Amino acid sequence: MGKVTMGPQTLIYPMPVLLVGSNVDDKPNFMTVAWGGIANGEPPMISVAIRHTRHTLKGIRQNSTFSVNIPSSDMVEEADYCGVTSGSKANKVEVCGFKVFHGKLGSAPLIEQCPINLECRVINILNLGSHALVVGRIEETHVSEGCLTDGKPDVNKIKPISYIMSPATRYQALGEVLAKAFSIGKGLKPRQ
Amino acid sequence: MGKVTMGPQTLIYPMPVLLVGSNVDDKPNFMTVAWGGIANGEPPMISVAIRHTRHTLKGIRQNSTFSVNIPSSDMVEEADYCGVTSGSKANKVEVCGFKVFHGKLGSAPLIEQCPINLECRVINILNLGSHALVVGRIEETHVSEGCLTDGKPDVNKIKPISYIMSPATRYQALGEVLAKAFSIGKGLKPRQ
């Protein structure tokens, strides 16, 4: 199969839809981030890329804390809104009807309606160009009781959203289970 | 709805399944990474978290380049294999039958069978604990011709894999389209 080159592109599939929160001038604000992922195992850390001009970044710098909230697919309208609106112009918490709580860190606002909430303390902020890559240590994890099965977070109840860039920007749900991890590949052996 | 605290967890949904490649002692090697994401917009950059002991990291340090290849769901067996096997003990390229090519950078091995291939040059390596967070500038993007629609990468043809951590580690395909991005949220207004 032939290949086509397209120049440098920010093209990975799938990306998560994350609501990153901070208190800006003591007021909770949230923005949508698709450019983020786990950054370290022990201790647990996460990284999120945020454009320098974003209101949420101001609050992250003020408190050196932030939150990462995972919305479920029935929150797709709110998740999209938080990506297209600036907290400098609208009270997103009010518009979206988010119930906000604070946990262990005190200064990282968390969204009750989101099935998963991570409280993070800033470890590093790299200026990479258009964006700041904020690396945070995950200090506490909150999971909605209704999203557990046998005490474990259950993806079928969490119903996370994927952000897809191309051929058109859109949100997708997860689909069929393909295989068990750390298992299906064990059958592969060197070909004789 | 009540919340349960679970301590610090590397818990985000969904995570991508990426095959990160490097030439180790001039031999192409690939490992599976779920902990990665776009790190910057202009210029395009990506970050991947790699355990310090991994063979692939050795090659990244040797060349200051690496690749990120996105496998499709029909490569789930190979993707899993590359996560559970070390390149110090097996020739993964041979076992998986990967056709390897090199692009613009010359030293970042790319997998022809993967619909998307990103060539990256190392910008920074952060030692965060158990893992190194490798930040790379995306220098070129290759897309399989068969995965384009009207000249654009098409997620329905790419068929990317999501890695799910909990309740059990597994791989899932993408599912239904939930909404158009930068659109569905525009209808939200402050509640009166």
Short mmCIF file of C-alpha atoms in Angstrom, two decimals:
data_model
loop_
_atom_site.label_atom_id
_atom_site.label_comp_id
_atom_site.label_asym_id
_atom_site.label_seq_id
_atom_site.Cartn_x
_atom_site.Cartn_y
_atom_site.Cartn_z
CA MET A 1 0.00 0.00 0.00
CA GLY A 2 1.36 3.39 -0.94
CA LYS A 3 1.86 6.28 1.45
CA VAL A 4 1.09 9.96 1.13
CA THR A 5 3.12 12.54 3.07
CA MET A 6 1.19 15.38 4.63
CA GLY A 7 3.86 17.42 6.44
CA PRO A 8 3.91 17.74 10.25
CA GLN A 9 0.43 17.02 11.63
CA THR A 10 -0.98 16.64 15.15
CA LEU A 11 -2.58 13.41 14.03
CA ILE A 12 -3.14 10.65 16.55
CA TYR A 13 -6.21 8.47 17.10
CA PRO A 14 -8.05 8.37 19.38
CA MET A 15 -7.62 11.40 21.63
CA PRO A 16 -9.46 11.67 24.96
CA VAL A 17 -11.87 14.44 25.84
CA LEU A 18 -10.78 15.88 29.19
CA LEU A 19 -12.18 18.80 31.18
CA VAL A 20 -9.23 20.51 32.81
CA GLY A 21 -10.13 22.73 35.76
CA SER A 22 -8.49 25.41 37.85
CA ASN A 23 -9.56 28.24 40.11
CA VAL A 24 -8.93 31.52 38.32
CA ASP A 25 -8.99 34.42 40.78
CA ASP A 26 -10.69 31.95 43.16
CA LYS A 27 -13.45 31.13 40.65
CA PRO A 28 -13.66 27.60 39.19
CA ASN A 29 -13.17 27.37 35.44
CA PHE A 30 -12.92 24.42 33.07
CA MET A 31 -11.64 23.95 29.54
CA THR A 32 -11.74 21.02 27.14
CA VAL A 33 -8.44 19.37 26.31
CA ALA A 34 -7.87 16.56 23.82
CA TRP A 35 -4.10 16.86 23.95
CA GLY A 36 -3.22 15.04 27.12
CA GLY A 37 -2.18 11.68 28.49
CA ILE A 38 -0.55 9.82 31.32
CA ALA A 39 3.07 10.98 31.71
CA ASN A 40 4.46 8.71 34.41
CA GLY A 41 3.62 5.54 36.31
CA GLU A 42 5.22 5.78 39.73
CA PRO A 43 4.32 8.30 40.94
CA PRO A 44 1.26 8.75 38.72
CA MET A 45 1.48 11.87 36.56
CA ILE A 46 -0.46 13.37 33.68
CA SER A 47 0.36 15.95 31.01
CA VAL A 48 -2.00 18.34 29.26
CA ALA A 49 -1.17 20.81 26.47
CA ILE A 50 -2.80 24.21 26.92
CA ARG A 51 -2.56 27.26 24.68
CA HIS A 52 -0.75 30.07 26.52
CA THR A 53 -3.64 32.49 26.22
CA ARG A 54 -6.20 30.21 27.92
CA HIS A 55 -7.97 31.42 31.05
CA THR A 56 -7.61 28.03 32.76
CA LEU A 57 -3.82 28.22 32.49
CA LYS A 58 -3.88 31.45 34.50
CA GLY A 59 -5.53 29.59 37.36
CA ILE A 60 -3.09 26.69 37.09
CA ARG A 61 -0.21 29.14 37.49
CA GLN A 62 -1.95 30.88 40.41
CA ASN A 63 -2.47 27.70 42.45
CA SER A 64 0.05 25.22 41.03
CA THR A 65 -2.84 22.75 41.02
CA PHE A 66 -5.43 21.64 38.48
CA SER A 67 -7.98 18.93 37.90
CA VAL A 68 -8.65 16.52 35.06
CA ASN A 69 -12.30 15.47 34.80
CA ILE A 70 -13.52 12.81 32.40
CA PRO A 71 -16.97 13.60 31.01
CA SER A 72 -19.31 10.85 29.91
CA SER A 73 -20.97 10.79 26.51
CA ASP A 74 -24.17 12.32 27.86
CA MET A 75 -22.09 15.44 28.63
CA VAL A 76 -20.87 15.94 25.07
CA GLU A 77 -22.70 19.25 24.68
CA GLU A 78 -21.09 20.66 27.84
CA ALA A 79 -17.69 19.26 26.87
CA ASP A 80 -17.88 20.97 23.49
CA TYR A 81 -19.08 24.23 25.04
CA CYS A 82 -16.08 24.32 27.41
CA GLY A 83 -13.79 24.07 24.39
CA VAL A 84 -15.33 26.87 22.35
CA THR A 85 -15.97 29.40 25.13
CA SER A 86 -13.50 31.37 27.24
CA GLY A 87 -13.93 31.56 31.01
CA SER A 88 -12.90 35.22 30.75
CA LYS A 89 -16.24 35.89 29.02
CA ALA A 90 -18.69 33.37 30.47
CA ASN A 91 -19.29 31.54 33.71
CA LYS A 92 -18.99 28.05 32.30
CA VAL A 93 -19.86 26.37 35.59
CA GLU A 94 -23.19 28.18 35.63
CA VAL A 95 -23.96 27.67 31.96
CA CYS A 96 -23.19 23.95 32.15
CA GLY A 97 -24.80 23.44 35.54
CA PHE A 98 -21.65 21.82 36.91
CA LYS A 99 -21.71 20.94 40.59
CA VAL A 100 -18.21 21.79 41.77
CA PHE A 101 -16.44 20.26 44.74
CA HIS A 102 -12.91 20.39 46.08
CA GLY A 103 -10.92 17.45 47.40
CA LYS A 104 -7.59 16.84 49.05
CA LEU A 105 -5.72 19.72 47.41
CA GLY A 106 -8.40 22.31 48.19
CA SER A 107 -7.63 24.45 45.13
CA ALA A 108 -8.37 22.09 42.21
CA PRO A 109 -12.09 22.33 41.32
CA LEU A 110 -13.78 19.01 40.44
CA ILE A 111 -16.99 18.36 38.51
CA GLU A 112 -19.38 16.07 40.36
CA GLN A 113 -21.20 14.97 37.19
CA CYS A 114 -17.97 13.66 35.61
CA PRO A 115 -17.42 9.95 36.42
CA ILE A 116 -13.68 10.40 37.03
CA ASN A 117 -11.88 13.32 38.68
CA LEU A 118 -8.13 13.57 39.11
CA GLU A 119 -6.57 16.13 41.45
CA CYS A 120 -3.15 17.22 40.24
CA ARG A 121 -0.23 19.26 41.56
CA VAL A 122 1.97 20.99 38.98
CA ILE A 123 5.43 19.43 38.61
CA ASN A 124 6.60 21.20 35.49
CA ILE A 125 5.35 23.56 32.78
CA LEU A 126 7.22 23.32 29.48
CA ASN A 127 6.86 26.14 26.99
CA LEU A 128 6.86 24.27 23.68
CA GLY A 129 5.64 27.00 21.32
CA SER A 130 1.94 27.73 20.95
CA HIS A 131 1.15 25.59 23.99
CA ALA A 132 2.37 25.00 27.54
CA LEU A 133 2.77 21.33 28.39
CA VAL A 134 1.60 21.14 32.00
CA VAL A 135 2.86 18.07 33.85
CA GLY A 136 1.06 17.30 37.08
CA ARG A 137 1.36 14.68 39.77
CA ILE A 138 -1.97 12.92 40.34
CA GLU A 139 -2.62 13.27 44.06
CA GLU A 140 -6.12 11.82 44.33
CA THR A 141 -8.69 10.06 42.16
CA HIS A 142 -12.44 10.35 42.66
CA VAL A 143 -14.84 7.97 40.92
CA SER A 144 -18.62 8.23 40.87
CA GLU A 145 -20.16 5.36 42.83
CA GLY A 146 -22.55 4.60 39.99
CA CYS A 147 -19.62 3.99 37.63
CA LEU A 148 -18.09 1.14 39.62
CA THR A 149 -18.50 -2.59 39.10
CA ASP A 150 -17.18 -4.79 41.90
CA GLY A 151 -15.34 -1.76 43.24
CA LYS A 152 -13.53 -1.02 39.96
CA PRO A 153 -14.15 1.85 37.54
CA ASP A 154 -16.17 0.41 34.66
CA VAL A 155 -15.69 1.90 31.20
CA ASN A 156 -19.19 0.78 30.16
CA LYS A 157 -20.66 3.00 32.87
CA ILE A 158 -18.15 5.83 32.46
CA LYS A 159 -18.88 6.09 28.71
CA PRO A 160 -15.88 8.29 27.84
CA ILE A 161 -15.70 10.48 24.73
CA SER A 162 -13.04 10.32 22.02
CA TYR A 163 -12.08 13.36 20.01
CA ILE A 164 -11.49 12.64 16.33
CA MET A 165 -9.69 15.17 14.14
CA SER A 166 -10.10 13.84 10.64
CA PRO A 167 -11.81 13.56 8.17
CA ALA A 168 -13.94 15.97 10.26
CA THR A 169 -13.68 17.08 13.88
CA ARG A 170 -16.17 15.08 15.92
CA TYR A 171 -16.79 13.11 19.09
CA GLN A 172 -17.19 9.35 19.17
CA ALA A 173 -18.11 6.77 21.78
CA LEU A 174 -16.15 3.59 22.36
CA GLY A 175 -17.21 0.51 20.43
CA GLU A 176 -16.66 -3.22 20.39
CA VAL A 177 -14.09 -4.98 22.54
CA LEU A 178 -11.29 -6.21 20.28
CA ALA A 179 -9.20 -8.31 22.67
CA LYS A 180 -7.84 -8.70 26.18
CA ALA A 181 -4.64 -6.74 26.71
CA PHE A 182 -1.34 -8.39 27.69
CA SER A 183 -2.84 -11.60 26.38
CA ILE A 184 -3.84 -11.75 22.71
CA GLY A 185 -0.28 -11.07 21.51
CA LYS A 186 1.29 -13.89 23.47
CA GLY A 187 0.48 -16.36 20.73
CA LEU A 188 2.83 -14.68 18.24
CA LYS A 189 6.09 -16.53 17.69
CA PRO A 190 9.02 -16.01 15.35
CA ARG A 191 8.11 -17.24 11.87
CA GLN A 192 10.21 -20.24 10.80
CA MET B 1 -24.22 10.82 43.11
CA GLY B 2 -21.57 9.89 45.67
CA LYS B 3 -17.86 9.65 45.00
CA VAL B 4 -15.31 7.08 46.05
CA THR B 5 -11.63 8.05 46.43
CA MET B 6 -9.08 5.59 45.11
CA GLY B 7 -5.73 7.30 45.71
CA PRO B 8 -3.49 8.43 42.87
CA GLN B 9 -4.34 6.44 39.71
CA THR B 10 -3.21 6.64 36.09
CA LEU B 11 -6.85 6.61 35.08
CA ILE B 12 -7.91 8.34 31.91
CA TYR B 13 -10.26 7.14 29.17
CA PRO B 14 -9.69 6.46 26.37
CA MET B 15 -5.97 6.02 25.81
CA PRO B 16 -4.55 5.50 22.32
CA VAL B 17 -2.55 2.45 21.26
CA LEU B 18 0.66 3.70 19.64
CA LEU B 19 3.63 1.78 18.29
CA VAL B 20 6.73 3.82 19.11
CA GLY B 21 9.78 2.95 17.05
CA SER B 22 13.49 3.60 17.12
CA ASN B 23 16.64 2.08 15.69
CA VAL B 24 18.52 0.36 18.50
CA ASP B 25 22.11 -0.32 17.47
CA ASP B 26 20.88 0.30 13.91
CA LYS B 27 18.11 -2.32 14.17
CA PRO B 28 14.47 -1.20 14.06
CA ASN B 29 12.46 -1.92 17.21
CA PHE B 30 8.93 -1.01 18.25
CA MET B 31 7.08 -0.89 21.56
CA THR B 32 3.46 -0.30 22.43
CA VAL B 33 2.63 2.91 24.28
CA ALA B 34 -0.75 3.97 25.63
CA TRP B 35 0.64 6.89 27.57
CA GLY B 36 1.09 9.53 24.94
CA GLY B 37 -0.59 12.49 23.32
CA ILE B 38 -0.13 15.66 21.32
CA ALA B 39 2.03 18.11 23.28
CA ASN B 40 2.02 21.24 21.14
CA GLY B 41 0.22 22.75 18.17
CA GLU B 42 2.66 25.05 16.40
CA PRO B 43 5.06 23.46 15.79
CA PRO B 44 3.37 20.05 16.07
CA MET B 45 4.82 17.96 18.91
CA ILE B 46 3.97 14.71 20.66
CA SER B 47 4.89 13.24 24.03
CA VAL B 48 5.21 9.56 24.97
CA ALA B 49 5.97 8.10 28.39
CA ILE B 50 8.47 5.23 28.29
CA ARG B 51 9.82 3.18 31.19
CA HIS B 52 13.55 3.82 31.59
CA THR B 53 14.52 0.20 31.08
CA ARG B 54 12.82 -0.18 27.69
CA HIS B 55 14.92 -1.18 24.70
CA THR B 56 13.19 1.36 22.44
CA LEU B 57 14.31 4.23 24.69
CA LYS B 58 17.92 3.22 24.13
CA GLY B 59 17.43 3.75 20.39
CA ILE B 60 15.68 7.08 20.95
CA ARG B 61 18.69 8.28 22.93
CA GLN B 62 21.11 6.98 20.28
CA ASN B 63 19.46 8.81 17.37
CA SER B 64 17.46 11.60 18.99
CA THR B 65 14.64 10.51 16.69
CA PHE B 66 11.68 8.15 16.98
CA SER B 67 8.46 7.27 15.22
CA VAL B 68 4.85 7.01 16.33
CA ASN B 69 2.83 4.52 14.30
CA ILE B 70 -0.91 4.09 14.69
CA PRO B 71 -1.99 0.47 14.25
CA SER B 72 -5.46 -0.40 13.00
CA SER B 73 -7.76 -2.80 14.80
CA ASP B 74 -6.74 -5.69 12.57
CA MET B 75 -3.24 -5.33 14.05
CA VAL B 76 -4.35 -5.76 17.66
CA GLU B 77 -2.42 -9.01 18.08
CA GLU B 78 0.82 -7.40 16.91
CA ALA B 79 0.17 -4.28 18.99
CA ASP B 80 -0.27 -6.38 22.10
CA TYR B 81 2.81 -8.47 21.32
CA CYS B 82 4.98 -5.34 21.05
CA GLY B 83 3.86 -4.36 24.54
CA VAL B 84 4.60 -7.64 26.26
CA THR B 85 7.90 -8.51 24.56
CA SER B 86 11.29 -6.83 24.82
CA GLY B 87 13.27 -6.05 21.70
CA SER B 88 16.37 -7.13 23.62
CA LYS B 89 15.07 -10.69 23.46
CA ALA B 90 13.09 -10.95 20.22
CA ASN B 91 13.14 -9.48 16.75
CA LYS B 92 9.68 -7.95 16.89
CA VAL B 93 9.79 -6.74 13.29
CA GLU B 94 10.32 -10.30 12.10
CA VAL B 95 7.77 -11.86 14.44
CA CYS B 96 5.10 -9.32 13.47
CA GLY B 97 6.00 -9.26 9.78
CA PHE B 98 6.31 -5.48 9.83
CA LYS B 99 7.52 -3.90 6.60
CA VAL B 100 9.83 -1.12 7.79
CA PHE B 101 10.67 2.03 5.86
CA HIS B 102 12.46 5.25 6.70
CA GLY B 103 11.37 8.74 5.73
CA LYS B 104 12.71 12.26 5.96
CA LEU B 105 14.70 11.79 9.15
CA GLY B 106 16.41 8.61 7.99
CA SER B 107 16.75 7.16 11.49
CA ALA B 108 13.12 6.78 12.66
CA PRO B 109 11.79 3.38 11.49
CA LEU B 110 8.19 3.39 10.24
CA ILE B 111 5.73 0.51 9.88
CA GLU B 112 4.17 0.35 6.43
CA GLN B 113 1.12 -1.61 7.63
CA CYS B 114 0.15 1.13 10.12
CA PRO B 115 -2.25 3.67 8.57
CA ILE B 116 -0.48 6.67 10.17
CA ASN B 117 3.23 7.19 10.77
CA LEU B 118 4.75 10.23 12.46
CA GLU B 119 8.47 10.96 12.26
CA CYS B 120 9.70 12.77 15.36
CA ARG B 121 12.86 14.51 16.49
CA VAL B 122 13.54 14.59 20.24
CA ILE B 123 13.09 18.03 21.81
CA ASN B 124 13.22 17.07 25.47
CA ILE B 125 13.35 14.01 27.71
CA LEU B 126 11.97 14.57 31.22
CA ASN B 127 12.84 12.07 33.92
CA LEU B 128 9.61 11.92 35.93
CA GLY B 129 10.22 8.79 38.02
CA SER B 130 9.54 5.35 36.63
CA HIS B 131 9.18 6.77 33.13
CA ALA B 132 10.91 9.20 30.77
CA LEU B 133 8.53 11.62 29.10
CA VAL B 134 9.92 11.96 25.59
CA VAL B 135 8.78 15.11 23.79
CA GLY B 136 9.32 15.09 20.05
CA ARG B 137 8.72 17.50 17.23
CA ILE B 138 6.64 15.89 14.48
CA GLU B 139 8.68 16.41 11.32
CA GLU B 140 6.65 14.40 8.81
CA THR B 141 3.35 12.50 8.62
CA HIS B 142 2.78 9.51 6.35
CA VAL B 143 -0.73 8.21 5.70
CA SER B 144 -1.64 5.02 3.86
CA GLU B 145 -3.36 5.86 0.58
CA GLY B 146 -6.15 3.40 1.33
CA CYS B 147 -7.03 5.29 4.53
CA LEU B 148 -7.83 8.59 2.82
CA THR B 149 -11.22 9.96 1.80
CA ASP B 150 -11.14 13.03 -0.44
CA GLY B 151 -7.48 13.42 0.46
CA LYS B 152 -8.08 13.44 4.22
CA PRO B 153 -7.21 10.72 6.75
CA ASP B 154 -10.46 8.89 7.51
CA VAL B 155 -10.92 7.41 10.97
CA ASN B 156 -13.37 4.82 9.60
CA LYS B 157 -10.61 3.41 7.41
CA ILE B 158 -7.82 3.88 9.96
CA LYS B 159 -9.79 1.96 12.63
CA PRO B 160 -7.61 2.96 15.60
CA ILE B 161 -7.42 1.00 18.84
CA SER B 162 -8.20 2.34 22.33
CA TYR B 163 -6.53 0.94 25.40
CA ILE B 164 -8.85 0.58 28.38
CA MET B 165 -7.44 0.05 31.86
CA SER B 166 -10.44 -0.74 33.97
CA PRO B 167 -12.46 -2.79 34.93
CA ALA B 168 -10.05 -5.04 32.96
CA THR B 169 -7.20 -4.20 30.60
CA ARG B 170 -8.47 -4.53 27.04
CA TYR B 171 -8.56 -3.01 23.58
CA GLN B 172 -11.67 -1.43 22.09
CA ALA B 173 -12.63 -0.04 18.72
CA LEU B 174 -14.32 3.30 18.24
CA GLY B 175 -18.11 3.36 18.21
CA GLU B 176 -20.95 5.68 17.32
CA VAL B 177 -20.51 9.32 16.39
CA LEU B 178 -21.87 11.45 19.25
CA ALA B 179 -21.70 14.94 17.77
CA LYS B 180 -19.80 17.38 15.58
CA ALA B 181 -17.01 19.15 17.46
CA PHE B 182 -16.89 22.93 17.88
CA SER B 183 -20.58 22.92 17.10
CA ILE B 184 -22.90 20.97 19.42
CA GLY B 185 -21.95 23.12 22.45
CA LYS B 186 -22.73 26.44 20.79
CA GLY B 187 -26.39 26.14 21.75
CA LEU B 188 -25.66 26.37 25.49
CA LYS B 189 -26.50 29.72 27.01
CA PRO B 190 -26.45 31.05 30.56
CA ARG B 191 -29.52 29.80 32.43
CA GLN B 192 -31.85 32.60 33.40
#
